[in-house]
Each structure stands twice: as structure tokens, then as C-alpha cells.
């Protein structure tokens, strides 16, 4: 094996789902697989979990089409309210609607294709101000909806803009509740699904009063809030040690103006570099003012995209010099690692290029 790979622990993903479901057994669940299933692989992950959740949710129409083309049968919600009505129906996808115009286009397409009352979810803009129907326009939207015969409001939802402060969460939740009351009590429409909470909100505040939970980060072991739940890590990035080399005192290694070594070391070569989406922390840099300024900028960058950390077992392994496009050097002095052994890189999987193979372990 001369390339790096990611091991995806499917059992851990399923266990994470089961933990959330056991905490909230009366809820429906939408498994979020947008953005390549948070780096875990869109199609494989959707297939592994489609029987564990009530809905799958993608960010854009093209992701939903890819799932259908690969045999995924579960209901699929398109979270972004941008879609081609006829194509959405052709692929049996549930669109998000946030304007009367989009709803009418969907209604026309459904009538043309004899699709019955085609389902959609109404997205209401509470405070995120990204997209969604403004609350003040709800009345006119509902009046237009009641005049249409070929669409069905299957769901109503929104997003939390603030998810760390209980008071703000309550205010936002109450605003969606008020909208749902208008829909049900004034217009007599009863959507099957109402959802607003993501993983972190649902785990921390399970009693918000809505019947569907959108789970993404928690499913993959990354929830900001855990509230007593023990989510498992779902992936490991493995990289093989391709070769070892002894470096003498005073030598440098790798690209860049690195600081000469104060003692002999053993370096190893791994097939991970900048082209794979990695940001590496380095140890042996020269102490010039220019480098100091560079390090400050690097630290800012690291806050946005945390650097990869390499380990042999539980032992940290330092990066030596500046990584190249596809390879990096690591300090393996005194470690029992041999050529062909796999090291582990601890990174955010969202930063890992899709070109790195995913292997699924059940």
C-alpha cells in the first residue's frame, strides 16, 4: 500500500444514531449526508444509514440525483431551496420551498406529470437570513397554497442562527412554533414533519416541541453537545511509512528555509501533502523575523483549519520541514515503526480531499 486511506467505522455511525434515537424515541430523524456526508462518502454512507432514519437530507438537488442513480430508496429532502421542479419529481426528491413562485412551479410540474399531491417542506426564515420565507409573508403563502391542487406541505422547518445561548434558542424556537400554529389553527394544514434542531441543539435541548431532528455531526461523532451521550469516532486516516532515512547533525530536510538539525534524526516519508487538503504544524523552522510573522499567519490559518497531527500508535510524530504537494517527512527517531507500517493522522475529515480512498469497516 503506497497511498493513504480513510477507514470509516460504519458500526460507530450506526451506534451514534441509535444513541440519539434512544434518547428521543418519539421523534422522526433526518440523516444529513450533504457535503459528501461530512467527508464520509455521500453514496456509501447514505446506503449504510437509509434504514436507520426516516429521511435523508442533502444540500443540493445534484446530491439527491446522485443518490437515486446509485439505488438509494429512502425519502430525500433537498435542504437548499433551489431545484428544477420537473427533475425533482422525476427523481422522487422532496424539495424545500420558500416562495410562492417556487411552489407554483412545483404544482404545475406535478400536475403535468400526474404526480398527485407532490410533497415539499416549507423553509421559514427565523433569524439566519440565508434563505427561507419571511414570517410576515406566511399568510399570503398559505392562501396561495390552499388554492393549489397538486402539492402537499409535508413539512415545515427552519434553522437556528444561535445555538449556544438558551435564551436565544428559546426565542427562535418559539417563533417557529408561532408559525406552525398559524398554519395549523388558521389554515387547517397539519404538516407531518416539523423540524428545527440540528445534532447539537437536539442533544442539549431535546424538548423543543418539534417532531423531527436533523442529525449530522452527532451521527459522525462530532457533536458540540453530548449531554451524557458517548458518541464514537467514526473514521481514522491511515498513511503508510514509505521509507526511512538517517539525517546527520547540521542537515536540513524538506522544502523551505528550515533550521539545521541540532542532532541526528531518523526521518520517514509519508504520502500526505498539501494537495490532499492538509495543513501541517512543523517543528524545525528557522527563527527569523520573517518566519515569526509567517508563524502568526499560520496560527490564524490553523484556527480555521486545524493542522493535521501524526501518530504512531499513541505516540505523536513531528513533521519535519515543509510538506510538498503529495509527500511529507516525519521524525521517527527512536520509534519502532518500520517501512510499510501505518501511521494515523488526526484531522478534520471535512478537510480531506475526496481523492483519498475511503474504506468502510462494518
mmCIF file of C-alpha atoms in Angstrom:
data_model
loop_
_atom_site.group_PDB
_atom_site.id
_atom_site.type_symbol
_atom_site.label_atom_id
_atom_site.label_comp_id
_atom_site.label_asym_id
_atom_site.label_seq_id
_atom_site.Cartn_x
_atom_site.Cartn_y
_atom_site.Cartn_z
ATOM 1 C CA UNK A 1 0.000 0.000 0.000
ATOM 2 C CA UNK A 2 1.669 3.206 -1.208
ATOM 3 C CA UNK A 3 -1.256 5.590 -0.683
ATOM 4 C CA UNK A 4 -3.112 6.961 2.326
ATOM 5 C CA UNK A 5 -6.650 5.897 3.060
ATOM 6 C CA UNK A 6 -9.524 6.609 5.444
ATOM 7 C CA UNK A 7 -11.172 3.848 7.449
ATOM 8 C CA UNK A 8 -14.851 4.594 8.073
ATOM 9 C CA UNK A 9 -16.344 2.729 11.033
ATOM 10 C CA UNK A 10 -19.918 2.046 9.887
ATOM 11 C CA UNK A 11 -20.827 0.360 13.160
ATOM 12 C CA UNK A 12 -19.818 3.501 15.054
ATOM 13 C CA UNK A 13 -22.022 5.661 12.803
ATOM 14 C CA UNK A 14 -24.985 3.393 13.427
ATOM 15 C CA UNK A 15 -24.293 3.271 17.164
ATOM 16 C CA UNK A 16 -24.257 7.077 17.279
ATOM 17 C CA UNK A 17 -27.630 7.175 15.533
ATOM 18 C CA UNK A 18 -29.061 4.608 17.951
ATOM 19 C CA UNK A 19 -27.859 6.614 20.958
ATOM 20 C CA UNK A 20 -29.718 9.717 19.789
ATOM 21 C CA UNK A 21 -32.824 7.737 18.883
ATOM 22 C CA UNK A 22 -32.888 6.020 22.276
ATOM 23 C CA UNK A 23 -32.750 9.440 23.972
ATOM 24 C CA UNK A 24 -35.666 10.728 21.849
ATOM 25 C CA UNK A 25 -37.691 7.645 20.852
ATOM 26 C CA UNK A 26 -40.783 9.636 19.870
ATOM 27 C CA UNK A 27 -39.029 11.707 17.176
ATOM 28 C CA UNK A 28 -38.520 11.297 13.462
ATOM 29 C CA UNK A 29 -34.941 11.581 12.240
ATOM 30 C CA UNK A 30 -33.374 13.029 9.114
ATOM 31 C CA UNK A 31 -29.835 11.848 8.468
ATOM 32 C CA UNK A 32 -27.798 14.676 6.936
ATOM 33 C CA UNK A 33 -25.488 13.443 4.181
ATOM 34 C CA UNK A 34 -24.785 16.754 2.446
ATOM 35 C CA UNK A 35 -21.213 17.769 1.581
ATOM 36 C CA UNK A 36 -20.145 14.205 0.826
ATOM 37 C CA UNK A 37 -21.666 13.059 4.133
ATOM 38 C CA UNK A 38 -19.300 15.355 6.025
ATOM 39 C CA UNK A 39 -16.374 13.735 4.239
ATOM 40 C CA UNK A 40 -17.517 10.144 4.863
ATOM 41 C CA UNK A 41 -18.722 9.499 1.297
ATOM 42 C CA UNK A 42 -22.177 10.522 0.056
ATOM 43 C CA UNK A 43 -23.430 7.341 -1.615
ATOM 44 C CA UNK A 44 -21.892 4.688 0.662
ATOM 45 C CA UNK A 45 -22.945 6.498 3.833
ATOM 46 C CA UNK A 46 -26.492 7.068 2.589
ATOM 47 C CA UNK A 47 -26.817 3.376 1.787
ATOM 48 C CA UNK A 48 -25.497 2.356 5.190
ATOM 49 C CA UNK A 49 -27.924 4.547 7.152
ATOM 50 C CA UNK A 50 -31.042 4.782 4.981
ATOM 51 C CA UNK A 51 -32.791 2.118 7.045
ATOM 52 C CA UNK A 52 -31.771 3.787 10.311
ATOM 53 C CA UNK A 53 -33.516 7.131 9.692
ATOM 54 C CA UNK A 54 -36.875 8.347 8.400
ATOM 55 C CA UNK A 55 -35.392 10.744 5.853
ATOM 56 C CA UNK A 56 -32.082 11.544 4.235
ATOM 57 C CA UNK A 57 -31.219 15.192 3.650
ATOM 58 C CA UNK A 58 -28.844 16.665 1.075
ATOM 59 C CA UNK A 59 -27.754 20.224 0.424
ATOM 60 C CA UNK A 60 -28.431 20.456 -3.296
ATOM 61 C CA UNK A 61 -30.513 18.695 -5.922
ATOM 62 C CA UNK A 62 -27.480 17.142 -7.631
ATOM 63 C CA UNK A 63 -26.595 15.217 -4.468
ATOM 64 C CA UNK A 64 -30.103 13.768 -4.348
ATOM 65 C CA UNK A 65 -29.925 12.739 -8.002
ATOM 66 C CA UNK A 66 -26.599 11.013 -7.385
ATOM 67 C CA UNK A 67 -28.165 9.026 -4.564
ATOM 68 C CA UNK A 68 -31.121 7.961 -6.710
ATOM 69 C CA UNK A 69 -28.796 6.983 -9.567
ATOM 70 C CA UNK A 70 -26.976 4.717 -7.118
ATOM 71 C CA UNK A 71 -30.056 2.935 -5.852
ATOM 72 C CA UNK A 72 -30.900 4.800 -2.647
ATOM 73 C CA UNK A 73 -34.629 4.370 -1.964
ATOM 74 C CA UNK A 74 -35.215 6.387 1.230
ATOM 75 C CA UNK A 75 -37.053 9.738 1.134
ATOM 76 C CA UNK A 76 -34.589 12.535 0.331
ATOM 77 C CA UNK A 77 -35.054 16.183 1.332
ATOM 78 C CA UNK A 78 -33.179 18.896 -0.566
ATOM 79 C CA UNK A 79 -32.284 21.482 2.074
ATOM 80 C CA UNK A 80 -31.348 24.200 -0.391
ATOM 81 C CA UNK A 81 -34.498 25.759 -1.914
ATOM 82 C CA UNK A 82 -33.120 25.707 -5.454
ATOM 83 C CA UNK A 83 -34.355 22.974 -7.740
ATOM 84 C CA UNK A 84 -35.745 22.121 -11.156
ATOM 85 C CA UNK A 85 -39.355 21.127 -10.443
ATOM 86 C CA UNK A 86 -39.730 18.501 -13.162
ATOM 87 C CA UNK A 87 -36.344 16.930 -12.498
ATOM 88 C CA UNK A 88 -37.037 16.842 -8.750
ATOM 89 C CA UNK A 89 -40.234 14.922 -9.423
ATOM 90 C CA UNK A 90 -38.515 12.606 -11.911
ATOM 91 C CA UNK A 91 -36.045 11.586 -9.201
ATOM 92 C CA UNK A 92 -38.614 11.489 -6.405
ATOM 93 C CA UNK A 93 -36.868 14.133 -4.303
ATOM 94 C CA UNK A 94 -38.609 16.320 -1.725
ATOM 95 C CA UNK A 95 -37.769 19.979 -2.360
ATOM 96 C CA UNK A 96 -37.526 22.834 0.092
ATOM 97 C CA UNK A 97 -39.858 25.654 -0.942
ATOM 98 C CA UNK A 98 -39.578 29.214 0.335
ATOM 99 C CA UNK A 99 -41.523 31.331 -2.157
ATOM 100 C CA UNK A 100 -44.951 31.255 -3.733
ATOM 101 C CA UNK A 101 -43.329 31.244 -7.170
ATOM 102 C CA UNK A 102 -41.356 28.062 -6.472
ATOM 103 C CA UNK A 103 -44.438 26.397 -5.009
ATOM 104 C CA UNK A 104 -46.475 27.229 -8.106
ATOM 105 C CA UNK A 105 -43.763 25.843 -10.398
ATOM 106 C CA UNK A 106 -43.749 22.623 -8.385
ATOM 107 C CA UNK A 107 -47.542 22.471 -8.532
ATOM 108 C CA UNK A 108 -47.513 22.935 -12.319
ATOM 109 C CA UNK A 109 -44.861 20.250 -12.801
ATOM 110 C CA UNK A 110 -46.705 17.818 -10.522
ATOM 111 C CA UNK A 111 -49.932 18.350 -12.457
ATOM 112 C CA UNK A 112 -48.146 17.866 -15.774
ATOM 113 C CA UNK A 113 -46.581 14.607 -14.604
ATOM 114 C CA UNK A 114 -49.694 13.314 -12.814
ATOM 115 C CA UNK A 115 -47.619 13.124 -9.634
ATOM 116 C CA UNK A 116 -50.584 13.539 -7.312
ATOM 117 C CA UNK A 117 -50.098 15.923 -4.399
ATOM 118 C CA UNK A 118 -46.330 16.235 -4.523
ATOM 119 C CA UNK A 119 -44.671 16.804 -1.117
ATOM 120 C CA UNK A 120 -42.465 19.730 -0.175
ATOM 121 C CA UNK A 121 -41.085 21.228 3.030
ATOM 122 C CA UNK A 122 -41.631 24.918 3.709
ATOM 123 C CA UNK A 123 -38.483 26.651 4.973
ATOM 124 C CA UNK A 124 -39.207 29.666 7.186
ATOM 125 C CA UNK A 125 -36.529 32.286 7.779
ATOM 126 C CA UNK A 126 -36.423 32.891 11.522
ATOM 127 C CA UNK A 127 -33.125 34.698 12.050
ATOM 128 C CA UNK A 128 -30.427 33.092 9.918
ATOM 129 C CA UNK A 129 -31.362 35.344 6.965
ATOM 130 C CA UNK A 130 -29.802 32.996 4.451
ATOM 131 C CA UNK A 131 -32.912 31.759 2.672
ATOM 132 C CA UNK A 132 -36.453 30.904 3.678
ATOM 133 C CA UNK A 133 -39.898 32.519 3.700
ATOM 134 C CA UNK A 134 -40.049 35.596 5.928
ATOM 135 C CA UNK A 135 -42.541 35.239 8.765
ATOM 136 C CA UNK A 136 -44.501 38.290 7.625
ATOM 137 C CA UNK A 137 -45.224 36.550 4.299
ATOM 138 C CA UNK A 138 -46.621 33.367 5.810
ATOM 139 C CA UNK A 139 -50.270 34.394 5.462
ATOM 140 C CA UNK A 140 -50.055 35.166 1.742
ATOM 141 C CA UNK A 141 -48.058 31.983 1.181
ATOM 142 C CA UNK A 142 -50.722 29.859 2.886
ATOM 143 C CA UNK A 143 -53.512 31.500 0.901
ATOM 144 C CA UNK A 144 -51.674 30.690 -2.312
ATOM 145 C CA UNK A 145 -51.028 27.130 -1.109
ATOM 146 C CA UNK A 146 -54.680 26.461 -0.416
ATOM 147 C CA UNK A 147 -55.545 27.389 -3.988
ATOM 148 C CA UNK A 148 -53.231 24.708 -5.420
ATOM 149 C CA UNK A 149 -54.222 21.090 -6.007
ATOM 150 C CA UNK A 150 -51.009 19.247 -6.865
ATOM 151 C CA UNK A 151 -48.696 19.960 -3.926
ATOM 152 C CA UNK A 152 -48.716 18.960 -0.266
ATOM 153 C CA UNK A 153 -46.948 20.724 2.583
ATOM 154 C CA UNK A 154 -45.398 17.640 4.129
ATOM 155 C CA UNK A 155 -43.018 19.557 6.380
ATOM 156 C CA UNK A 156 -42.215 22.940 7.902
ATOM 157 C CA UNK A 157 -38.788 23.830 9.224
ATOM 158 C CA UNK A 158 -36.184 26.427 9.996
ATOM 159 C CA UNK A 159 -32.566 26.707 11.190
ATOM 160 C CA UNK A 160 -31.165 28.069 14.425
ATOM 161 C CA UNK A 161 -28.855 31.031 13.898
ATOM 162 C CA UNK A 162 -27.656 30.960 17.526
ATOM 163 C CA UNK A 163 -27.131 27.559 19.121
ATOM 164 C CA UNK A 164 -25.118 28.282 22.266
ATOM 165 C CA UNK A 165 -27.378 30.508 24.352
ATOM 166 C CA UNK A 166 -30.502 29.004 25.882
ATOM 167 C CA UNK A 167 -32.459 32.260 25.802
ATOM 168 C CA UNK A 168 -31.814 32.847 22.083
ATOM 169 C CA UNK A 169 -32.592 29.228 21.296
ATOM 170 C CA UNK A 170 -35.920 29.504 23.078
ATOM 171 C CA UNK A 171 -36.819 32.726 21.266
ATOM 172 C CA UNK A 172 -36.059 31.227 17.864
ATOM 173 C CA UNK A 173 -37.909 28.015 18.699
ATOM 174 C CA UNK A 174 -40.962 29.948 19.877
ATOM 175 C CA UNK A 175 -41.067 31.911 16.623
ATOM 176 C CA UNK A 176 -41.276 28.709 14.592
ATOM 177 C CA UNK A 177 -43.961 27.393 16.954
ATOM 178 C CA UNK A 178 -45.982 30.532 16.303
ATOM 179 C CA UNK A 179 -45.679 29.973 12.566
ATOM 180 C CA UNK A 180 -46.802 26.363 12.910
ATOM 181 C CA UNK A 181 -49.795 27.486 14.990
ATOM 182 C CA UNK A 182 -50.822 29.849 12.208
ATOM 183 C CA UNK A 183 -50.511 27.046 9.649
ATOM 184 C CA UNK A 184 -52.495 24.542 11.715
ATOM 185 C CA UNK A 185 -55.075 26.657 13.544
ATOM 186 C CA UNK A 186 -55.862 29.341 10.993
ATOM 187 C CA UNK A 187 -55.389 27.407 7.767
ATOM 188 C CA UNK A 188 -56.114 23.882 8.974
ATOM 189 C CA UNK A 189 -52.945 22.418 7.460
ATOM 190 C CA UNK A 190 -51.096 19.806 9.501
ATOM 191 C CA UNK A 191 -47.596 19.025 8.194
ATOM 192 C CA UNK A 192 -46.304 15.562 9.058
ATOM 193 C CA UNK A 193 -42.846 16.880 9.960
ATOM 194 C CA UNK A 194 -41.735 19.995 11.834
ATOM 195 C CA UNK A 195 -38.009 20.394 12.402
ATOM 196 C CA UNK A 196 -35.504 22.984 13.502
ATOM 197 C CA UNK A 197 -32.895 21.291 15.685
ATOM 198 C CA UNK A 198 -29.569 20.001 14.468
ATOM 199 C CA UNK A 199 -27.495 17.443 16.393
ATOM 200 C CA UNK A 200 -26.062 19.821 18.984
ATOM 201 C CA UNK A 201 -29.382 21.520 19.757
ATOM 202 C CA UNK A 202 -31.329 18.263 19.887
ATOM 203 C CA UNK A 203 -28.882 16.631 22.280
ATOM 204 C CA UNK A 204 -28.769 19.631 24.605
ATOM 205 C CA UNK A 205 -32.446 20.652 24.332
ATOM 206 C CA UNK A 206 -34.439 17.508 23.425
ATOM 207 C CA UNK A 207 -37.827 19.014 24.354
ATOM 208 C CA UNK A 208 -38.168 21.845 21.864
ATOM 209 C CA UNK A 209 -41.573 20.640 20.780
ATOM 210 C CA UNK A 210 -40.848 19.600 17.193
ATOM 211 C CA UNK A 211 -41.200 16.054 15.927
ATOM 212 C CA UNK A 212 -38.195 15.681 13.609
ATOM 213 C CA UNK A 213 -34.477 16.007 14.378
ATOM 214 C CA UNK A 214 -31.795 16.627 11.768
ATOM 215 C CA UNK A 215 -28.691 14.654 12.736
ATOM 216 C CA UNK A 216 -25.354 15.224 11.041
ATOM 217 C CA UNK A 217 -22.340 15.931 13.231
ATOM 218 C CA UNK A 218 -23.555 13.708 16.064
ATOM 219 C CA UNK A 219 -24.055 10.839 13.639
ATOM 220 C CA UNK A 220 -20.370 11.114 12.800
ATOM 221 C CA UNK A 221 -19.217 11.550 16.402
ATOM 222 C CA UNK A 222 -18.597 15.296 16.176
ATOM 223 C CA UNK A 223 -21.489 16.887 18.114
ATOM 224 C CA UNK A 224 -20.617 20.021 20.062
ATOM 225 C CA UNK A 225 -23.110 18.992 22.764
ATOM 226 C CA UNK A 226 -23.254 15.452 24.146
ATOM 227 C CA UNK A 227 -25.346 15.683 27.318
ATOM 228 C CA UNK A 228 -24.252 12.318 28.663
ATOM 229 C CA UNK A 229 -24.175 10.527 25.322
ATOM 230 C CA UNK A 230 -20.950 8.820 24.303
ATOM 231 C CA UNK A 231 -20.529 9.321 20.578
ATOM 232 C CA UNK A 232 -17.874 7.230 18.903
ATOM 233 C CA UNK A 233 -15.258 8.491 16.468
ATOM 234 C CA UNK A 234 -16.204 7.253 13.028
ATOM 235 C CA UNK A 235 -13.018 7.476 10.975
ATOM 236 C CA UNK A 236 -9.252 7.153 11.005
ATOM 237 C CA UNK A 237 -6.891 8.464 8.355
ATOM 238 C CA UNK A 238 -4.078 5.976 7.783
ATOM 239 C CA UNK A 239 -0.842 6.768 5.976
ATOM 240 C CA UNK A 240 1.938 4.227 5.329
ATOM 241 C CA UNK A 241 5.578 4.837 6.114
ATOM 242 C CA UNK A 242 7.145 4.547 2.666
ATOM 243 C CA UNK A 243 10.810 4.702 3.685
ATOM 244 C CA UNK A 244 13.234 5.792 6.435
ATOM 245 C CA UNK A 245 16.434 7.800 6.199
ATOM 246 C CA UNK A 246 19.134 8.790 8.675
ATOM 247 C CA UNK A 247 19.922 12.545 8.705
ATOM 248 C CA UNK A 248 23.143 13.966 10.143
ATOM 249 C CA UNK A 249 23.549 16.908 12.520
ATOM 250 C CA UNK A 250 23.574 20.245 10.655
ATOM 251 C CA UNK A 251 21.497 18.948 7.757
ATOM 252 C CA UNK A 252 18.070 20.231 6.733
ATOM 253 C CA UNK A 253 15.104 18.288 5.442
ATOM 254 C CA UNK A 254 12.165 19.137 3.195
ATOM 255 C CA UNK A 255 11.210 22.318 1.385
ATOM 256 C CA UNK A 256 11.673 25.761 2.894
ATOM 257 C CA UNK A 257 14.315 27.506 4.914
ATOM 258 C CA UNK A 258 14.274 25.030 7.776
ATOM 259 C CA UNK A 259 16.535 25.259 10.791
ATOM 260 C CA UNK A 260 19.639 22.988 10.626
ATOM 261 C CA UNK A 261 19.253 19.944 12.845
ATOM 262 C CA UNK A 262 20.991 20.054 16.222
ATOM 263 C CA UNK A 263 21.288 16.275 16.372
ATOM 264 C CA UNK A 264 20.979 13.310 14.034
ATOM 265 C CA UNK A 265 17.449 12.061 13.451
ATOM 266 C CA UNK A 266 15.619 9.345 11.579
ATOM 267 C CA UNK A 267 13.050 10.689 9.143
ATOM 268 C CA UNK A 268 10.248 8.816 7.430
ATOM 269 C CA UNK A 269 8.343 9.605 4.265
ATOM 270 C CA UNK A 270 4.515 9.520 4.193
ATOM 271 C CA UNK A 271 2.187 10.036 1.191
ATOM 272 C CA UNK A 272 0.282 13.034 2.576
ATOM 273 C CA UNK A 273 0.778 16.635 1.483
ATOM 274 C CA UNK A 274 -0.781 19.995 0.767
ATOM 275 C CA UNK A 275 -2.587 18.649 -2.325
ATOM 276 C CA UNK A 276 -4.580 16.291 -0.118
ATOM 277 C CA UNK A 277 -6.045 19.209 1.811
ATOM 278 C CA UNK A 278 -3.700 19.168 4.762
ATOM 279 C CA UNK A 279 -2.308 21.896 6.935
ATOM 280 C CA UNK A 280 0.669 20.631 8.936
ATOM 281 C CA UNK A 281 2.307 22.030 12.055
ATOM 282 C CA UNK A 282 6.094 21.961 11.708
ATOM 283 C CA UNK A 283 8.776 21.865 14.388
ATOM 284 C CA UNK A 284 12.153 22.771 12.814
ATOM 285 C CA UNK A 285 11.760 26.270 11.379
ATOM 286 C CA UNK A 286 14.402 28.978 11.489
ATOM 287 C CA UNK A 287 13.901 31.795 13.981
ATOM 288 C CA UNK A 288 13.967 34.783 11.618
ATOM 289 C CA UNK A 289 11.587 37.723 11.964
ATOM 290 C CA UNK A 290 10.097 36.751 8.632
ATOM 291 C CA UNK A 291 9.399 33.280 9.947
ATOM 292 C CA UNK A 292 7.899 34.722 13.128
ATOM 293 C CA UNK A 293 5.424 36.740 11.055
ATOM 294 C CA UNK A 294 4.714 33.663 8.970
ATOM 295 C CA UNK A 295 4.006 31.641 12.095
ATOM 296 C CA UNK A 296 1.487 34.216 13.275
ATOM 297 C CA UNK A 297 -0.365 33.935 9.981
ATOM 298 C CA UNK A 298 -0.120 30.177 10.158
ATOM 299 C CA UNK A 299 -1.677 30.192 13.618
ATOM 300 C CA UNK A 300 -4.631 32.164 12.269
ATOM 301 C CA UNK A 301 -4.950 29.664 9.464
ATOM 302 C CA UNK A 302 -4.741 26.810 11.973
ATOM 303 C CA UNK A 303 -7.702 28.233 13.869
ATOM 304 C CA UNK A 304 -9.798 27.991 10.716
ATOM 305 C CA UNK A 305 -8.301 24.697 9.534
ATOM 306 C CA UNK A 306 -6.599 22.858 12.425
ATOM 307 C CA UNK A 307 -3.290 21.228 11.470
ATOM 308 C CA UNK A 308 -3.001 17.508 10.998
ATOM 309 C CA UNK A 309 -1.283 15.620 13.806
ATOM 310 C CA UNK A 310 0.546 12.399 13.018
ATOM 311 C CA UNK A 311 0.772 9.480 15.472
ATOM 312 C CA UNK A 312 2.471 6.116 15.676
ATOM 313 C CA UNK A 313 0.075 4.333 17.980
ATOM 314 C CA UNK A 314 -0.450 6.941 20.687
ATOM 315 C CA UNK A 315 2.985 8.494 20.224
ATOM 316 C CA UNK A 316 2.987 11.881 18.453
ATOM 317 C CA UNK A 317 5.241 12.154 15.410
ATOM 318 C CA UNK A 318 6.612 15.559 14.385
ATOM 319 C CA UNK A 319 6.503 16.930 10.840
ATOM 320 C CA UNK A 320 9.980 17.792 9.563
ATOM 321 C CA UNK A 321 10.381 20.692 7.137
ATOM 322 C CA UNK A 322 7.716 21.990 4.793
ATOM 323 C CA UNK A 323 5.447 19.337 3.262
ATOM 324 C CA UNK A 324 5.421 19.043 -0.508
ATOM 325 C CA UNK A 325 2.357 18.620 -2.670
ATOM 326 C CA UNK A 326 1.919 14.889 -2.087
ATOM 327 C CA UNK A 327 4.516 13.865 0.494
ATOM 328 C CA UNK A 328 5.700 14.875 3.965
ATOM 329 C CA UNK A 329 8.619 13.999 6.204
ATOM 330 C CA UNK A 330 8.157 12.900 9.815
ATOM 331 C CA UNK A 331 10.574 12.389 12.701
ATOM 332 C CA UNK A 332 10.514 8.712 13.709
ATOM 333 C CA UNK A 333 13.729 8.757 15.752
ATOM 334 C CA UNK A 334 13.739 6.011 18.375
ATOM 335 C CA UNK A 335 10.329 4.661 17.333
ATOM 336 C CA UNK A 336 9.725 1.031 16.445
ATOM 337 C CA UNK A 337 7.882 1.886 13.240
ATOM 338 C CA UNK A 338 9.151 0.147 10.102
ATOM 339 C CA UNK A 339 8.620 0.694 6.401
ATOM 340 C CA UNK A 340 5.103 -0.343 5.437
ATOM 341 C CA UNK A 341 3.601 0.339 8.875
ATOM 342 C CA UNK A 342 0.560 2.626 9.001
ATOM 343 C CA UNK A 343 0.641 5.877 10.947
ATOM 344 C CA UNK A 344 -2.520 7.736 11.917
ATOM 345 C CA UNK A 345 -3.261 11.347 11.003
ATOM 346 C CA UNK A 346 -5.756 13.119 13.259
ATOM 347 C CA UNK A 347 -7.545 15.695 11.162
ATOM 348 C CA UNK A 348 -10.957 17.099 10.370
ATOM 349 C CA UNK A 349 -12.351 14.735 7.769
ATOM 350 C CA UNK A 350 -14.035 17.689 6.056
ATOM 351 C CA UNK A 351 -10.566 18.883 5.013
ATOM 352 C CA UNK A 352 -9.570 15.594 3.414
ATOM 353 C CA UNK A 353 -9.707 15.505 -0.366
ATOM 354 C CA UNK A 354 -12.190 13.074 -1.916
ATOM 355 C CA UNK A 355 -9.295 11.595 -3.909
ATOM 356 C CA UNK A 356 -8.175 9.743 -0.770
ATOM 357 C CA UNK A 357 -9.800 6.324 -0.724
ATOM 358 C CA UNK A 358 -12.489 5.585 1.860
ATOM 359 C CA UNK A 359 -12.633 2.036 3.200
ATOM 360 C CA UNK A 360 -15.791 1.027 5.047
ATOM 361 C CA UNK A 361 -15.452 -1.274 8.046
ATOM 362 C CA UNK A 362 -18.695 -2.895 9.219
#
